[in-house]
Amino acid sequence: MTGSSAPANGTKPKQYSYYPGCAIKGTGIAYEESLLEVYRLLGVAWQELTDWSCCGAQAYMTVDAGQSCMLSARNLRIAYQSGSHDIVAPCSACYLALRKCKDYVERYPRMREVVGDFMPASDLQAIANVRVRHALDMLYVDIGPSAFRARATRPWPGGKVACYYGCQAVRPYSEVDRDGNPMRMDELLEAVGVPVAQWPLKTKCCGSSHTGTLHEVGVRMGYLLLKEAVRRGAEAVITICPLCQFNLDVYQKDMTRSTGESFDIPILFLPQALGWALGADHRALGLHRGISGAETLRRWFAGPREGASDG
Amino acid sequence: MRRDARDKLSEDAGPVPVQSRPAIRRELKLQREADGAWLGKFADLPGCERIASCTQCGACSAACPLSIYMDVTPRRLMALVRSGFRSEALKSRSIWLCTSCYACVAACPQKISVADLMFALKREAIETRVYPKRFAVPVLSDEFMNMVRTRGRSSDFWLAARMTLRSSPAALFGMAAIGWRLWRAGRLRLSMEGIHLLAEFQRASLARKDAA
């Protein structure tokens, strides 16, 4: 898949290597739909990484650190060979795995040796030139709040939102934003007229895969986040990671069951909110794919006529 | 809440919380079990080179969002590892509770990557099979890795199904409701893609295995 637009001034526009990752092709599909729709509306040129593989995420790291690193090195090499040296990863876990791989190869001779079993030294050198970008980093730095402000055509139909950055986008490689109180997502949303709630849990863990393994522990982590967000007046939570979105969106009924407190609020991806401001269609942004807060989503985005449609 | 969660967890995870043992007995046991050479294993582990410089300040335990569920908090785990109490460290449930959110890493004034130490302990626990049978966390890692090794990518749906089948088959029924809602929202992908250039990766993996 590729996307591009006619450059306005005749120069060749910068092309990004788009690395979706596994989650975005499945449960996080709305993230991909909305991000690519925003790219289309803004004329950002991108190219999906050919034959990309798993990033070697934390579950892999748990069993074999070397192989996990090899998988990321493989993806970085594909990006280098494609000529588009900025690799955009919307998933925070993918972003971290790619950054970690680069860091390991640059700083640790032992890891260089392990990855060296898999690719020649020249390729190892080459991947140092690939720049790993999180989708938020790319949207904020390369496009920026003022460009979004200038292009925004549609007012926000809903209430306040809480910006949830999650863990691995800002730690331990905090190039995306600062770890303490990240603001880039807040700034982008405020630029397009979305009211943002003050919320101190921006980078607290969502429970990760514990929602599937140690269910009550995982669900409670999400519960703590939502409880505070609601208390601070947020009517929706905006995320930048498919796992964060999944945990907060899918398990609200479980939270209600275990605590007796009722939760039913929409959990969106950042480009869904930005795309709405740019005038995109609600289906093109995947806004019909939410599990929780479905009623709110329809009221805000679908309009009365489309209200009856479903999945 | 805290007590309940621990009781439930100990059913899942097996080992008894360290705190419930008499303190004096624990000390004698630990001194016998100390393995002085063990710490050397972490010397060239990325992120853990400075493990000996831990000042036991407790910033990691304070930052950890899961420490309230842990039998051994991250700070105590650092102390156990540093002193070579291998079996105590590997048997703790704490290593399986870590979600690698890196809050400890950001908080550590000595720049020790506690999260990477957790990964290393998990790997050693898996290698030496020091974890309860049917415990879902390592089962998930195992299934994930098998899937990626053979296909190159993972599938949310098949991963969840296979993990649940191996760890607690009865829970599959509970998952059906969630599965149905995801399916209706167009978020479940049942087909599994394989990648083309996987062979090179598999060859390298096997070569490493033979060498090890």
XYZ file of C-alpha atoms in Angstrom:
523
model
C 0.000 0.000 0.000
C 1.151 3.488 -0.715
C -0.312 6.923 -0.464
C 0.855 10.148 -2.033
C -0.302 13.417 -3.441
C 0.816 15.854 -6.109
C 3.405 18.136 -4.523
C 2.285 21.744 -4.629
C 5.637 23.335 -5.355
C 7.054 20.745 -7.708
C 9.633 19.328 -5.280
C 9.516 15.679 -4.366
C 7.720 15.362 -1.006
C 9.336 13.415 1.798
C 8.102 9.843 1.860
C 7.640 7.924 5.095
C 8.006 4.202 5.658
C 4.794 3.166 7.335
C 5.209 0.232 9.739
C 1.732 -0.808 10.927
C 2.567 -3.742 13.201
C 0.371 -6.719 14.005
C -2.207 -5.154 16.361
C -3.118 -2.397 13.919
C -4.069 -4.920 11.259
C -6.501 -6.545 13.693
C -8.156 -5.097 16.783
C -6.560 -1.678 16.242
C -7.680 -1.309 12.617
C -9.377 2.034 13.340
C -5.937 3.487 14.181
C -4.664 2.626 10.709
C -7.830 3.801 8.975
C -7.794 7.170 10.706
C -4.035 7.785 10.478
C -3.956 7.052 6.758
C -7.054 9.198 6.232
C -5.330 12.097 7.989
C -2.252 11.518 5.807
C -4.461 11.550 2.705
C -6.144 14.803 3.693
C -2.811 16.456 4.461
C -1.040 15.046 1.415
C 1.579 13.108 3.371
C 3.381 10.572 1.181
C 3.897 7.164 2.712
C 4.716 3.630 1.713
C 3.919 0.524 3.748
C 7.058 -1.392 4.664
C 7.322 -4.345 2.263
C 7.018 -7.751 3.906
C 7.299 -6.335 7.416
C 7.427 -8.727 10.360
C 6.518 -8.612 14.036
C 8.618 -6.070 15.951
C 9.725 -8.662 18.520
C 7.526 -7.130 21.182
C 7.829 -7.680 24.913
C 6.419 -11.211 24.842
C 9.265 -12.165 22.495
C 11.812 -10.270 24.578
C 10.688 -12.396 27.503
C 11.863 -15.566 25.771
C 14.753 -14.504 23.552
C 16.184 -10.977 23.563
C 18.535 -11.634 20.648
C 15.856 -12.902 18.290
C 13.522 -10.121 19.337
C 16.208 -7.653 18.313
C 16.774 -9.493 15.019
C 13.123 -9.039 14.071
C 13.310 -5.289 14.591
C 16.636 -5.124 12.766
C 14.990 -6.866 9.839
C 12.271 -4.204 9.674
C 14.790 -1.378 9.981
C 16.797 -2.852 7.125
C 13.717 -3.023 4.900
C 13.054 0.660 5.639
C 16.653 1.549 4.763
C 16.537 -0.397 1.515
C 13.251 1.242 0.508
C 14.927 4.641 0.552
C 12.346 6.132 2.943
C 14.473 6.457 6.031
C 11.840 7.771 8.442
C 9.929 4.767 9.729
C 6.588 5.714 11.310
C 5.267 3.260 13.908
C 1.805 4.132 15.264
C 1.998 1.358 17.898
C 3.983 2.316 20.990
C 5.246 -1.243 21.520
C 6.566 -1.378 17.931
C 8.117 2.055 18.381
C 9.916 0.954 21.522
C 11.107 -2.336 19.984
C 12.589 -0.550 16.949
C 14.240 2.122 19.097
C 15.611 -0.479 21.470
C 17.043 -2.521 18.614
C 18.836 0.521 17.180
C 20.124 1.439 20.614
C 21.349 -2.099 21.328
C 23.105 -2.439 17.989
C 24.813 0.927 18.431
C 25.874 0.518 22.039
C 26.346 -3.169 22.819
C 28.948 -5.295 21.011
C 27.295 -8.506 22.185
C 23.941 -7.571 20.664
C 25.729 -6.441 17.492
C 27.203 -9.916 17.293
C 23.804 -11.599 17.759
C 22.126 -9.481 15.084
C 25.264 -9.893 12.962
C 24.418 -13.603 12.570
C 21.420 -12.428 10.630
C 22.747 -9.627 8.456
C 26.117 -8.447 7.129
C 28.010 -5.689 8.914
C 27.213 -3.204 6.143
C 23.482 -3.642 6.816
C 24.073 -3.219 10.538
C 25.765 0.087 9.781
C 22.949 1.088 7.466
C 20.153 0.702 9.998
C 21.809 3.371 12.134
C 20.629 5.831 9.461
C 16.977 4.897 9.849
C 15.022 7.318 12.004
C 12.358 5.689 14.180
C 9.304 7.900 14.611
C 6.167 7.411 16.638
C 2.996 8.583 14.866
C 2.535 11.288 17.530
C 6.127 12.469 17.084
C 5.619 12.666 13.313
C 2.260 14.476 13.534
C 3.568 17.008 16.059
C 7.040 17.722 14.708
C 6.629 17.300 10.944
C 3.091 18.700 10.615
C 2.545 20.610 13.843
C -0.343 22.173 15.787
C -0.449 25.356 13.693
C -0.880 23.412 10.438
C -3.722 21.465 12.028
C -5.279 24.676 13.314
C -5.148 26.166 9.829
C -6.744 23.098 8.222
C -9.451 22.404 10.826
C -12.899 22.898 9.369
C -15.242 21.092 11.735
C -15.991 21.839 15.399
C -15.655 19.087 18.004
C -19.118 17.677 18.665
C -18.408 16.210 22.097
C -17.153 17.104 25.552
C -13.749 17.186 27.206
C -11.231 14.439 26.496
C -8.353 12.969 28.513
C -5.085 12.508 26.584
C -3.576 9.118 27.346
C 0.025 8.686 26.206
C 0.617 5.288 27.800
C 4.025 3.973 28.739
C 6.249 2.890 25.887
C 5.838 5.971 23.690
C 7.429 8.183 26.332
C 9.674 5.736 28.213
C 12.535 4.924 28.277
C 13.327 6.673 24.983
C 11.455 9.920 25.528
C 12.006 11.425 22.105
C 8.237 11.478 21.482
C 7.505 13.696 24.471
C 8.706 14.188 28.034
C 7.888 11.405 30.442
C 6.664 13.517 33.368
C 3.836 15.494 31.830
C 3.720 15.020 28.058
C 1.773 17.750 26.234
C 2.105 17.155 22.502
C -1.184 15.311 22.108
C -2.916 17.950 24.254
C -1.502 20.707 22.024
C -2.545 19.023 18.780
C -6.082 18.481 20.046
C -6.431 21.983 21.463
C -5.254 23.334 18.105
C -8.269 21.765 16.386
C -10.685 22.872 19.107
C -10.970 19.734 21.230
C -11.304 20.630 24.949
C -8.709 18.743 26.990
C -9.122 17.724 30.639
C -6.289 18.083 33.174
C -5.393 14.521 34.028
C -2.383 13.250 35.966
C -2.356 9.635 34.763
C -1.168 10.334 31.220
C 1.677 7.831 31.292
C 0.480 5.257 33.815
C 0.371 1.634 32.612
C -2.894 0.413 30.988
C -2.459 -3.130 32.314
C -0.829 -4.398 29.119
C -1.427 -8.072 28.351
C -2.524 -8.751 31.947
C -6.126 -8.175 30.856
C -5.726 -11.534 29.096
C -3.449 -13.311 31.569
C -4.053 -11.967 35.109
C -7.438 -10.561 34.235
C -8.451 -8.860 37.468
C -5.084 -7.137 37.828
C -5.177 -5.889 34.229
C -8.759 -4.694 34.399
C -8.102 -2.830 37.634
C -5.259 -0.860 36.047
C -7.632 0.348 33.339
C -10.317 1.051 35.912
C -8.034 3.391 37.863
C -7.309 5.351 34.689
C -10.939 5.712 33.632
C -12.181 6.524 37.108
C -9.798 9.468 37.384
C -10.493 10.607 33.816
C -14.238 10.684 34.459
C -13.718 12.446 37.799
C -11.775 15.142 35.932
C -14.660 15.737 33.562
C -13.456 13.743 30.553
C -16.169 12.248 28.344
C -13.716 10.327 26.175
C -10.104 9.161 26.317
C -7.743 9.671 23.368
C -4.923 7.140 22.941
C -1.876 6.614 20.723
C -1.378 2.867 21.191
C -3.558 -0.060 20.040
C -3.065 -1.960 23.301
C -4.052 1.026 25.472
C -7.132 1.567 23.326
C -8.074 -2.115 23.471
C -7.719 -2.437 27.241
C -9.714 0.688 28.030
C -12.359 0.107 25.349
C -13.089 -3.607 25.570
C -13.088 -4.210 29.325
C -15.402 -1.459 30.597
C -18.134 -4.003 31.326
C -15.664 -6.030 33.406
C -14.736 -2.854 35.305
C -18.383 -2.201 36.020
C -18.878 -5.794 37.146
C -15.928 -5.831 39.544
C -16.391 -2.361 41.052
C -20.110 -1.637 40.740
C -19.227 1.703 39.110
C -20.710 2.207 35.688
C -18.410 2.989 32.758
C -19.406 3.509 29.156
C -17.150 6.093 27.541
C -15.572 6.148 24.067
C -11.847 5.422 23.730
C -10.492 6.943 20.533
C -7.217 7.100 18.647
C -5.585 10.508 18.208
C -5.930 10.592 14.383
C -9.652 9.827 14.712
C -10.149 13.116 16.557
C -7.759 15.038 14.281
C -9.345 13.550 11.155
C -12.787 14.589 12.334
C -11.605 18.185 12.660
C -10.186 18.007 9.130
C -13.630 17.072 7.835
C -13.208 13.318 7.249
C -16.149 10.925 7.090
C -16.828 9.087 10.347
C -16.575 5.671 8.714
C -13.331 6.518 6.949
C -11.954 7.247 10.431
C -13.222 3.965 11.877
C -15.369 5.841 14.380
C -17.995 3.087 14.181
C -15.598 0.483 15.608
C -15.726 1.426 19.280
C -17.016 -1.179 21.744
C -17.688 1.106 24.705
C -19.548 4.398 24.486
C -21.107 3.322 21.188
C -24.155 5.468 21.877
C -21.992 8.536 22.560
C -19.962 7.880 19.416
C -23.110 7.786 17.290
C -24.469 10.935 18.893
C -21.218 12.835 18.388
C -20.102 11.659 14.978
C -22.666 9.728 12.985
C -25.562 12.182 13.018
C -29.221 11.213 13.464
C -29.734 9.573 10.057
C -26.841 7.154 10.297
C -27.603 6.425 13.919
C -29.154 3.043 13.235
C -26.238 1.593 11.293
C -23.912 -0.877 12.956
C -20.455 -2.485 12.627
C -8.805 -5.450 47.707
C -5.087 -5.930 48.116
C -5.439 -9.057 50.226
C -8.034 -10.519 47.870
C -5.924 -9.915 44.827
C -2.950 -11.593 46.444
C -4.908 -14.643 47.496
C -6.277 -14.990 44.008
C -2.888 -14.483 42.480
C -1.230 -17.057 44.662
C -3.743 -19.612 43.422
C -2.785 -18.754 39.874
C 0.907 -18.379 40.377
C 1.745 -20.939 43.007
C 4.527 -19.565 45.206
C 3.561 -18.404 48.678
C 4.193 -14.706 49.441
C 7.572 -14.278 51.068
C 6.115 -12.088 53.803
C 4.089 -14.943 55.226
C 7.194 -16.864 56.274
C 8.845 -16.213 59.631
C 11.586 -13.634 59.087
C 14.329 -15.544 60.894
C 13.773 -18.686 58.863
C 13.911 -16.727 55.651
C 17.281 -15.288 56.532
C 18.878 -18.669 57.253
C 17.423 -20.137 54.099
C 18.644 -17.291 51.961
C 22.199 -17.410 53.242
C 22.509 -21.045 52.314
C 21.102 -20.472 48.877
C 23.165 -17.489 47.828
C 24.983 -18.013 44.546
C 27.906 -15.629 44.444
C 28.647 -16.176 40.754
C 25.131 -15.404 39.574
C 25.476 -11.628 39.495
C 28.222 -11.952 36.882
C 25.605 -13.119 34.421
C 24.057 -9.660 34.381
C 27.297 -7.744 33.940
C 27.006 -7.437 30.174
C 23.221 -7.351 30.034
C 22.103 -4.202 28.199
C 20.806 -1.688 30.724
C 22.001 -3.612 33.780
C 25.728 -2.874 33.763
C 25.340 -0.655 36.814
C 23.290 -3.122 38.819
C 25.904 -3.198 41.599
C 25.512 0.559 42.086
C 21.885 0.243 43.262
C 21.524 2.298 46.439
C 18.262 0.616 47.500
C 16.519 4.006 47.416
C 13.202 2.418 46.439
C 12.342 4.814 43.591
C 11.602 1.770 41.388
C 9.133 0.285 43.876
C 7.449 3.663 44.331
C 7.093 4.203 40.577
C 5.934 0.650 39.791
C 2.160 0.574 39.183
C 2.108 -3.159 39.908
C 4.228 -3.283 43.057
C 1.094 -3.489 45.216
C 0.489 -6.952 43.748
C 4.082 -8.135 44.078
C 5.387 -10.585 46.671
C 8.860 -9.079 46.250
C 8.911 -5.392 45.306
C 11.360 -4.230 42.616
C 13.709 -2.725 45.226
C 13.890 -5.996 47.166
C 14.296 -7.916 43.940
C 17.325 -5.763 43.101
C 18.776 -6.640 46.512
C 18.134 -10.360 46.004
C 19.769 -10.356 42.576
C 22.753 -8.359 43.742
C 23.348 -10.747 46.623
C 22.969 -13.825 44.441
C 19.742 -15.232 45.885
C 18.883 -16.800 42.603
C 16.106 -19.183 43.485
C 14.284 -16.581 45.590
C 14.397 -14.081 42.721
C 13.372 -16.514 39.997
C 10.467 -17.917 41.992
C 8.954 -14.546 42.817
C 5.694 -13.656 41.105
C 6.954 -10.106 40.673
C 8.851 -10.879 37.491
C 5.623 -12.045 35.834
C 3.671 -9.014 37.017
C 6.061 -6.581 35.315
C 4.400 -5.131 32.205
C 7.618 -3.375 31.124
C 6.066 0.087 31.342
C 9.558 1.405 32.189
C 8.350 3.639 35.032
C 11.158 2.170 37.192
C 13.734 2.886 34.505
C 12.672 6.523 34.257
C 12.731 6.833 38.059
C 16.081 5.155 38.777
C 18.699 7.755 39.803
C 21.445 5.213 39.069
C 20.214 4.618 35.518
C 19.654 0.906 36.004
C 17.134 -0.653 33.647
C 15.085 -2.591 36.174
C 12.608 -3.534 33.424
C 15.372 -5.197 31.412
C 16.482 -7.078 34.509
C 12.889 -8.317 34.800
C 13.099 -9.592 31.223
C 16.363 -11.379 32.013
C 14.838 -13.021 35.105
C 11.791 -14.118 33.092
C 14.060 -15.653 30.480
C 16.035 -17.566 33.092
C 12.839 -18.722 34.826
C 11.530 -20.026 31.500
C 14.835 -21.731 30.652
C 14.947 -23.465 34.024
C 11.168 -24.010 34.094
C 10.721 -22.297 37.445
C 7.125 -21.262 37.036
C 3.747 -22.851 37.760
C 2.251 -25.032 35.087
C -0.638 -23.425 33.186
C 0.461 -19.982 34.366
C -0.873 -17.696 31.652
C 1.931 -15.097 31.463
C 4.768 -17.378 30.272
C 2.279 -19.379 28.197
C 1.393 -16.176 26.332
C 5.067 -15.439 25.650
C 5.638 -18.971 24.437
C 2.646 -18.964 22.091
C 3.518 -15.504 20.828
C 7.048 -16.547 19.989
C 5.968 -19.755 18.261
C 3.509 -17.816 16.136
C 6.053 -15.207 15.103
C 8.738 -17.821 14.438
C 6.527 -19.722 12.040
C 4.513 -16.888 10.461
C 6.518 -13.739 11.028
C 3.535 -11.886 12.466
C 1.105 -12.410 15.312
C -2.674 -12.486 15.287
C -4.599 -11.088 18.264
C -7.376 -13.589 17.788
C -5.336 -16.780 17.458
C -2.901 -15.724 20.145
C -5.685 -15.149 22.696
C -7.405 -18.388 21.725
C -4.279 -20.555 21.933
C -3.094 -18.998 25.186
C -6.472 -19.515 26.852
C -6.701 -23.069 25.587
C -3.367 -23.910 27.198
C -3.742 -21.992 30.474
C -7.448 -22.045 31.382
C -9.664 -23.636 28.694
C -12.870 -22.878 30.623
C -12.266 -19.158 30.138
C -12.827 -19.576 26.394
C -16.560 -19.284 26.995
C -16.106 -15.960 28.740
C -14.066 -14.719 25.807
C -16.766 -15.526 23.293
C -18.822 -12.460 24.240
C -15.887 -10.119 23.723
C -14.994 -11.926 20.513
C -18.495 -11.455 19.179
C -18.503 -7.716 19.885
C -15.093 -7.285 18.263
C -16.252 -9.287 15.262
C -19.295 -7.056 14.825
C -17.078 -3.972 14.980
C -14.883 -5.441 12.233
C -11.909 -5.716 14.559
C -11.272 -9.461 14.481
C -9.083 -10.763 11.740
C -9.292 -14.523 11.468
C -6.910 -14.956 8.553
C -3.221 -15.213 9.356
C -0.669 -13.743 7.023
C 2.755 -15.201 6.624
C 5.659 -13.091 5.481
C 7.826 -13.965 2.516
C 11.320 -13.420 3.761
C 10.907 -15.494 6.893
C 13.296 -18.256 5.862
C 16.369 -16.064 6.357
C 15.247 -15.271 9.865
C 14.527 -18.896 10.703
C 17.939 -19.943 9.405
C 19.639 -17.394 11.639
C 17.549 -18.479 14.646
C 18.459 -22.113 14.127
C 22.131 -21.280 13.669
C 22.075 -19.488 17.007
C 20.320 -22.376 18.680
C 22.956 -24.826 17.406
C 25.743 -22.574 18.576
C 24.249 -22.256 22.062
